[in-house]
Steps between C-alpha positions, in 0.01 A plus 500: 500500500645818404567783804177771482576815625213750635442843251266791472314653214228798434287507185548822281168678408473775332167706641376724220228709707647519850178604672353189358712323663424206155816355447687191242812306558757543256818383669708299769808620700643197717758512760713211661768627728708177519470414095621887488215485226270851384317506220169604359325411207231711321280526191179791463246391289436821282114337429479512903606866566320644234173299641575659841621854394498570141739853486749343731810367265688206507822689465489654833462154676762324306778772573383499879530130567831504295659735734335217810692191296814752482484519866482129549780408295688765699632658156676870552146634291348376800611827694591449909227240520633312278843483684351402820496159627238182367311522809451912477409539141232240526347669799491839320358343215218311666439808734137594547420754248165729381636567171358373193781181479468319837644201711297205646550408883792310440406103551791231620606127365738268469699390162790345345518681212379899543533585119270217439238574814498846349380392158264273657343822693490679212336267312205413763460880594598690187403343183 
């Protein structure tokens, strides 16, 4: 039996109308501290956002959760959050937010394999 190790992950949703409060999942950041593993995963469904907010574009989004995969590959683009350790980025990434991209609670496990348990989330909760 291969060794499982606990991790963390939020759900990325992007909130069009804020006051709403109507939300849809379009992404996965997953943390495991002794893998030394970050990553997230994302894909908007342009059919989706135009269904829930027509005049918002796709652009915007794209370049915003660009800048949130910069940060968790801890590339110089990613600014001084992007230089700060595994455990910190994901926390600031997954921080409670009211702004029209948003983090889930983040929700624990165990795996073997984090890059795979973080397609598998994606899959069940994204697409």
């Amino acid at each position: 039996m291969q060794d499982r190790y606990t991790f963390e992950y939020a759900i990325i949703r992007i909130v069009p109308k804020v006051e709403r409060e109507e939300f849809f999942n379009v992404g996965v950041i997953l943390f495991c501290k002794r893998k030394k593993f970050i990553g997230i995963k994302y894909h908007i469904n342009p059919d989706k956002l135009k269904a829930f907010s027509p005049d918002l574009e796709l652009d915007f989004f794209e370049d915003y959760l660009k800048a949130w995969e910069l940060v968790c590959l801890g590339e110089p683009a990613g600014g001084k959050i992007g230089a700060m350790e595994l455990s910190d980025r994901f926390r600031w990434l997954s921080a409670c937010r009211s702004t029209i991209i948003q983090s889930s609670k983040t929700h624990p496990g165990l795996s073997s394999d984090p890059q795979k348990t973080l397609e598998e989330i994606f899959e069940k909760q994204v697409l």
